[in-house]
């Protein structure tokens, strides 16, 4: 089991560029999440999905888009990158949506927008 | 959701108990207290949660005051691997994934040899 994998690990973008952060899990989890973590701060939920074809906004969705065409994959799209999107992005998955359910996290993608 | 207040940092000697406080004075009756931690560069890890009774599991104990306005997470015998940022959050225990894991600065616990 690879768990939750994320690519790339690091990326530098110029203002206005676009990119897709990839996330995949092999645990057959229905729930998947995208978080961002700014330096010295806690996590903020960007988008989440409760199953293939179903996505919803979290606390900070502006500037991002997601899709969930399969159970395994949950890519995060950044359109027109801005310096405010410089952050570490974590993808996570869980079998249910309960707060006590273990969320398995990927290693993160460190994104810098210059 | 109720806001929480935690000290930004704490130190603890290895092998001693680490007591991490959290204030949540605006907590409402149906909100639970949850604790997570994040070891450097990793994703958060669930530790424990409670409503009004004290709770204990293999990782930690959670003490909630009778008025529920504050709580303390206790790591009974801290090890170097417990060095992490500890987050206290207050949430309704629903199945709504949109309520998950949004939290603030936490307490940076440094366990020293």
GROMACS .gro file of C-alpha atoms in nm:
model
  227
    1UNK     CA    1   0.000   0.000   0.000
    2UNK     CA    2   0.135   0.337  -0.100
    3UNK     CA    3  -0.130   0.523   0.104
    4UNK     CA    4  -0.177   0.881  -0.014
    5UNK     CA    5   0.065   1.005  -0.275
    6UNK     CA    6   0.112   1.360  -0.398
    7UNK     CA    7   0.304   1.504  -0.688
    8UNK     CA    8   0.503   1.716  -0.727
    9UNK     CA    9   0.684   1.763  -0.394
   10UNK     CA   10   0.803   2.112  -0.480
   11UNK     CA   11   0.705   2.366  -0.741
   12UNK     CA   12   0.779   2.728  -0.820
   13UNK     CA   13   0.524   2.913  -1.030
   14UNK     CA   14   0.520   3.259  -1.178
   15UNK     CA   15   0.222   3.484  -1.115
   16UNK     CA   16  -0.058   3.400  -1.356
   17UNK     CA   17   0.059   3.047  -1.434
   18UNK     CA   18  -0.162   2.745  -1.378
   19UNK     CA   19  -0.089   2.398  -1.249
   20UNK     CA   20  -0.251   2.081  -1.119
   21UNK     CA   21  -0.150   1.919  -0.793
   22UNK     CA   22  -0.201   1.546  -0.814
   23UNK     CA   23  -0.331   1.329  -0.532
   24UNK     CA   24  -0.401   0.957  -0.533
   25UNK     CA   25  -0.492   0.703  -0.267
   26UNK     CA   26  -0.504   0.325  -0.285
   27UNK     CA   27  -0.711   0.257   0.028
   28UNK     CA   28  -1.052   0.272  -0.145
   29UNK     CA   29  -1.150   0.570   0.072
   30UNK     CA   30  -1.460   0.761  -0.024
   31UNK     CA   31  -1.360   1.087   0.147
   32UNK     CA   32  -1.076   1.297   0.018
   33UNK     CA   33  -0.960   1.647   0.116
   34UNK     CA   34  -0.729   1.926   0.012
   35UNK     CA   35  -0.577   2.150   0.278
   36UNK     CA   36  -0.330   2.432   0.269
   37UNK     CA   37  -0.097   2.525   0.548
   38UNK     CA   38   0.072   2.862   0.549
   39UNK     CA   39   0.402   2.903   0.738
   40UNK     CA   40   0.349   2.884   1.114
   41UNK     CA   41  -0.024   2.842   1.074
   42UNK     CA   42  -0.277   2.561   1.103
   43UNK     CA   43  -0.456   2.377   0.827
   44UNK     CA   44  -0.735   2.526   0.622
   45UNK     CA   45  -0.972   2.311   0.417
   46UNK     CA   46  -0.987   2.407   0.049
   47UNK     CA   47  -1.215   2.143  -0.102
   48UNK     CA   48  -1.335   1.800  -0.012
   49UNK     CA   49  -1.511   1.509  -0.178
   50UNK     CA   50  -1.737   1.242  -0.032
   51UNK     CA   51  -1.715   1.015  -0.334
   52UNK     CA   52  -1.653   1.000  -0.707
   53UNK     CA   53  -1.838   1.279  -0.884
   54UNK     CA   54  -1.915   1.471  -0.563
   55UNK     CA   55  -1.711   1.769  -0.444
   56UNK     CA   56  -1.778   2.063  -0.216
   57UNK     CA   57  -1.608   2.381  -0.101
   58UNK     CA   58  -1.423   2.413   0.225
   59UNK     CA   59  -1.314   2.727   0.406
   60UNK     CA   60  -1.083   2.875   0.140
   61UNK     CA   61  -1.188   2.759  -0.211
   62UNK     CA   62  -1.125   3.079  -0.406
   63UNK     CA   63  -0.862   3.039  -0.676
   64UNK     CA   64  -0.886   2.661  -0.681
   65UNK     CA   65  -1.087   2.392  -0.856
   66UNK     CA   66  -1.117   2.018  -0.804
   67UNK     CA   67  -1.261   1.715  -0.974
   68UNK     CA   68  -1.322   1.358  -0.861
   69UNK     CA   69  -1.376   1.131  -1.159
   70UNK     CA   70  -1.251   0.820  -0.978
   71UNK     CA   71  -1.236   0.702  -0.617
   72UNK     CA   72  -0.856   0.701  -0.628
   73UNK     CA   73  -0.773   1.046  -0.766
   74UNK     CA   74  -0.851   1.397  -0.644
   75UNK     CA   75  -0.650   1.660  -0.836
   76UNK     CA   76  -0.641   2.024  -0.729
   77UNK     CA   77  -0.620   2.287  -1.003
   78UNK     CA   78  -0.473   2.633  -0.951
   79UNK     CA   79  -0.572   2.883  -1.216
   80UNK     CA   80  -0.388   3.217  -1.242
   81UNK     CA   81  -0.147   3.158  -0.953
   82UNK     CA   82  -0.104   3.443  -0.705
   83UNK     CA   83   0.161   3.501  -0.433
   84UNK     CA   84  -0.113   3.446  -0.171
   85UNK     CA   85  -0.125   3.084  -0.284
   86UNK     CA   86   0.230   3.020  -0.165
   87UNK     CA   87   0.178   2.742   0.086
   88UNK     CA   88   0.218   2.375   0.160
   89UNK     CA   89  -0.070   2.170   0.021
   90UNK     CA   90  -0.177   1.848   0.186
   91UNK     CA   91  -0.409   1.591   0.038
   92UNK     CA   92  -0.581   1.348   0.275
   93UNK     CA   93  -0.831   1.065   0.266
   94UNK     CA   94  -1.053   0.883   0.512
   95UNK     CA   95  -1.307   0.604   0.498
   96UNK     CA   96  -1.579   0.820   0.658
   97UNK     CA   97  -1.643   1.185   0.738
   98UNK     CA   98  -1.639   1.153   1.116
   99UNK     CA   99  -1.395   1.378   1.297
  100UNK     CA  100  -1.253   1.081   1.487
  101UNK     CA  101  -1.193   0.884   1.170
  102UNK     CA  102  -0.824   0.870   1.089
  103UNK     CA  103  -0.734   1.094   0.801
  104UNK     CA  104  -0.432   0.970   0.609
  105UNK     CA  105  -0.220   1.249   0.474
  106UNK     CA  106   0.012   1.267   0.178
  107UNK     CA  107   0.364   1.409   0.209
  108UNK     CA  108   0.258   1.753   0.090
  109UNK     CA  109   0.343   1.979  -0.203
  110UNK     CA  110   0.542   2.293  -0.128
  111UNK     CA  111   0.433   2.563  -0.372
  112UNK     CA  112   0.596   2.902  -0.416
  113UNK     CA  113   0.441   3.168  -0.640
  114UNK     CA  114   0.677   3.447  -0.741
  115UNK     CA  115  -1.793   2.697   1.606
  116UNK     CA  116  -1.631   2.797   1.935
  117UNK     CA  117  -1.292   2.961   1.918
  118UNK     CA  118  -1.002   2.812   2.109
  119UNK     CA  119  -0.699   2.971   2.271
  120UNK     CA  120  -0.373   2.785   2.330
  121UNK     CA  121  -0.026   2.896   2.444
  122UNK     CA  122   0.205   2.921   2.144
  123UNK     CA  123   0.479   2.702   2.292
  124UNK     CA  124   0.571   2.478   2.585
  125UNK     CA  125   0.869   2.272   2.694
  126UNK     CA  126   0.862   1.938   2.872
  127UNK     CA  127   1.137   1.709   3.004
  128UNK     CA  128   1.150   1.362   2.854
  129UNK     CA  129   0.968   1.108   3.071
  130UNK     CA  130   0.762   1.372   3.250
  131UNK     CA  131   0.394   1.447   3.193
  132UNK     CA  132   0.312   1.715   2.938
  133UNK     CA  133   0.001   1.916   3.021
  134UNK     CA  134  -0.131   2.123   2.732
  135UNK     CA  135  -0.411   2.370   2.814
  136UNK     CA  136  -0.688   2.497   2.588
  137UNK     CA  137  -0.949   2.763   2.655
  138UNK     CA  138  -1.285   2.741   2.478
  139UNK     CA  139  -1.507   2.970   2.682
  140UNK     CA  140  -1.775   3.006   2.410
  141UNK     CA  141  -1.827   2.633   2.362
  142UNK     CA  142  -2.188   2.528   2.315
  143UNK     CA  143  -2.363   2.223   2.452
  144UNK     CA  144  -2.334   2.004   2.143
  145UNK     CA  145  -1.971   2.079   2.065
  146UNK     CA  146  -1.694   1.831   2.132
  147UNK     CA  147  -1.332   1.908   2.215
  148UNK     CA  148  -1.085   1.741   1.978
  149UNK     CA  149  -0.708   1.724   1.993
  150UNK     CA  150  -0.478   1.664   1.698
  151UNK     CA  151  -0.104   1.694   1.659
  152UNK     CA  152   0.127   1.759   1.368
  153UNK     CA  153   0.482   1.637   1.371
  154UNK     CA  154   0.713   1.846   1.157
  155UNK     CA  155   0.638   1.822   0.784
  156UNK     CA  156   0.373   1.553   0.833
  157UNK     CA  157  -0.005   1.567   0.820
  158UNK     CA  158  -0.208   1.598   1.142
  159UNK     CA  159  -0.279   1.299   1.363
  160UNK     CA  160  -0.596   1.250   1.568
  161UNK     CA  161  -0.527   1.209   1.941
  162UNK     CA  162  -0.846   1.215   2.147
  163UNK     CA  163  -1.183   1.384   2.184
  164UNK     CA  164  -1.448   1.438   2.451
  165UNK     CA  165  -1.777   1.608   2.531
  166UNK     CA  166  -1.785   1.659   2.909
  167UNK     CA  167  -1.637   1.351   3.075
  168UNK     CA  168  -1.265   1.294   3.106
  169UNK     CA  169  -1.131   1.058   2.843
  170UNK     CA  170  -0.824   0.836   2.817
  171UNK     CA  171  -0.678   0.629   2.537
  172UNK     CA  172  -0.343   0.476   2.456
  173UNK     CA  173  -0.199   0.810   2.352
  174UNK     CA  174  -0.325   1.061   2.604
  175UNK     CA  175  -0.582   1.177   2.859
  176UNK     CA  176  -0.826   1.463   2.816
  177UNK     CA  177  -0.948   1.655   3.119
  178UNK     CA  178  -1.248   1.885   3.061
  179UNK     CA  179  -1.353   2.130   3.332
  180UNK     CA  180  -1.703   2.100   3.473
  181UNK     CA  181  -1.814   2.423   3.304
  182UNK     CA  182  -1.652   2.297   2.978
  183UNK     CA  183  -1.481   2.630   2.921
  184UNK     CA  184  -1.134   2.479   2.920
  185UNK     CA  185  -0.957   2.147   2.883
  186UNK     CA  186  -0.612   1.993   2.926
  187UNK     CA  187  -0.444   1.731   2.713
  188UNK     CA  188  -0.208   1.514   2.915
  189UNK     CA  189   0.072   1.308   2.765
  190UNK     CA  190   0.165   1.101   3.071
  191UNK     CA  191   0.526   1.016   2.982
  192UNK     CA  192   0.644   1.245   2.706
  193UNK     CA  193   0.909   1.117   2.467
  194UNK     CA  194   1.119   1.299   2.210
  195UNK     CA  195   0.882   1.170   1.941
  196UNK     CA  196   0.600   1.369   2.103
  197UNK     CA  197   0.765   1.692   1.991
  198UNK     CA  198   0.499   1.842   1.766
  199UNK     CA  199   0.238   2.115   1.730
  200UNK     CA  200  -0.078   2.026   1.923
  201UNK     CA  201  -0.412   2.161   1.808
  202UNK     CA  202  -0.726   2.193   2.017
  203UNK     CA  203  -1.045   2.233   1.814
  204UNK     CA  204  -1.410   2.246   1.905
  205UNK     CA  205  -1.659   2.099   1.663
  206UNK     CA  206  -2.000   1.948   1.639
  207UNK     CA  207  -1.952   1.573   1.594
  208UNK     CA  208  -2.137   1.547   1.263
  209UNK     CA  209  -2.070   1.342   0.956
  210UNK     CA  210  -2.024   1.654   0.748
  211UNK     CA  211  -1.680   1.639   0.597
  212UNK     CA  212  -1.689   2.014   0.547
  213UNK     CA  213  -1.637   2.059   0.920
  214UNK     CA  214  -1.313   1.871   0.924
  215UNK     CA  215  -0.974   1.977   1.052
  216UNK     CA  216  -0.970   2.354   1.023
  217UNK     CA  217  -0.770   2.490   1.309
  218UNK     CA  218  -0.542   2.768   1.420
  219UNK     CA  219  -0.189   2.806   1.550
  220UNK     CA  220  -0.180   2.538   1.822
  221UNK     CA  221   0.088   2.482   2.088
  222UNK     CA  222   0.438   2.389   1.983
  223UNK     CA  223   0.553   2.128   2.238
  224UNK     CA  224   0.925   2.071   2.265
  225UNK     CA  225   1.024   1.757   2.459
  226UNK     CA  226   1.381   1.787   2.580
  227UNK     CA  227   1.619   1.509   2.693
   0.00000   0.00000   0.00000
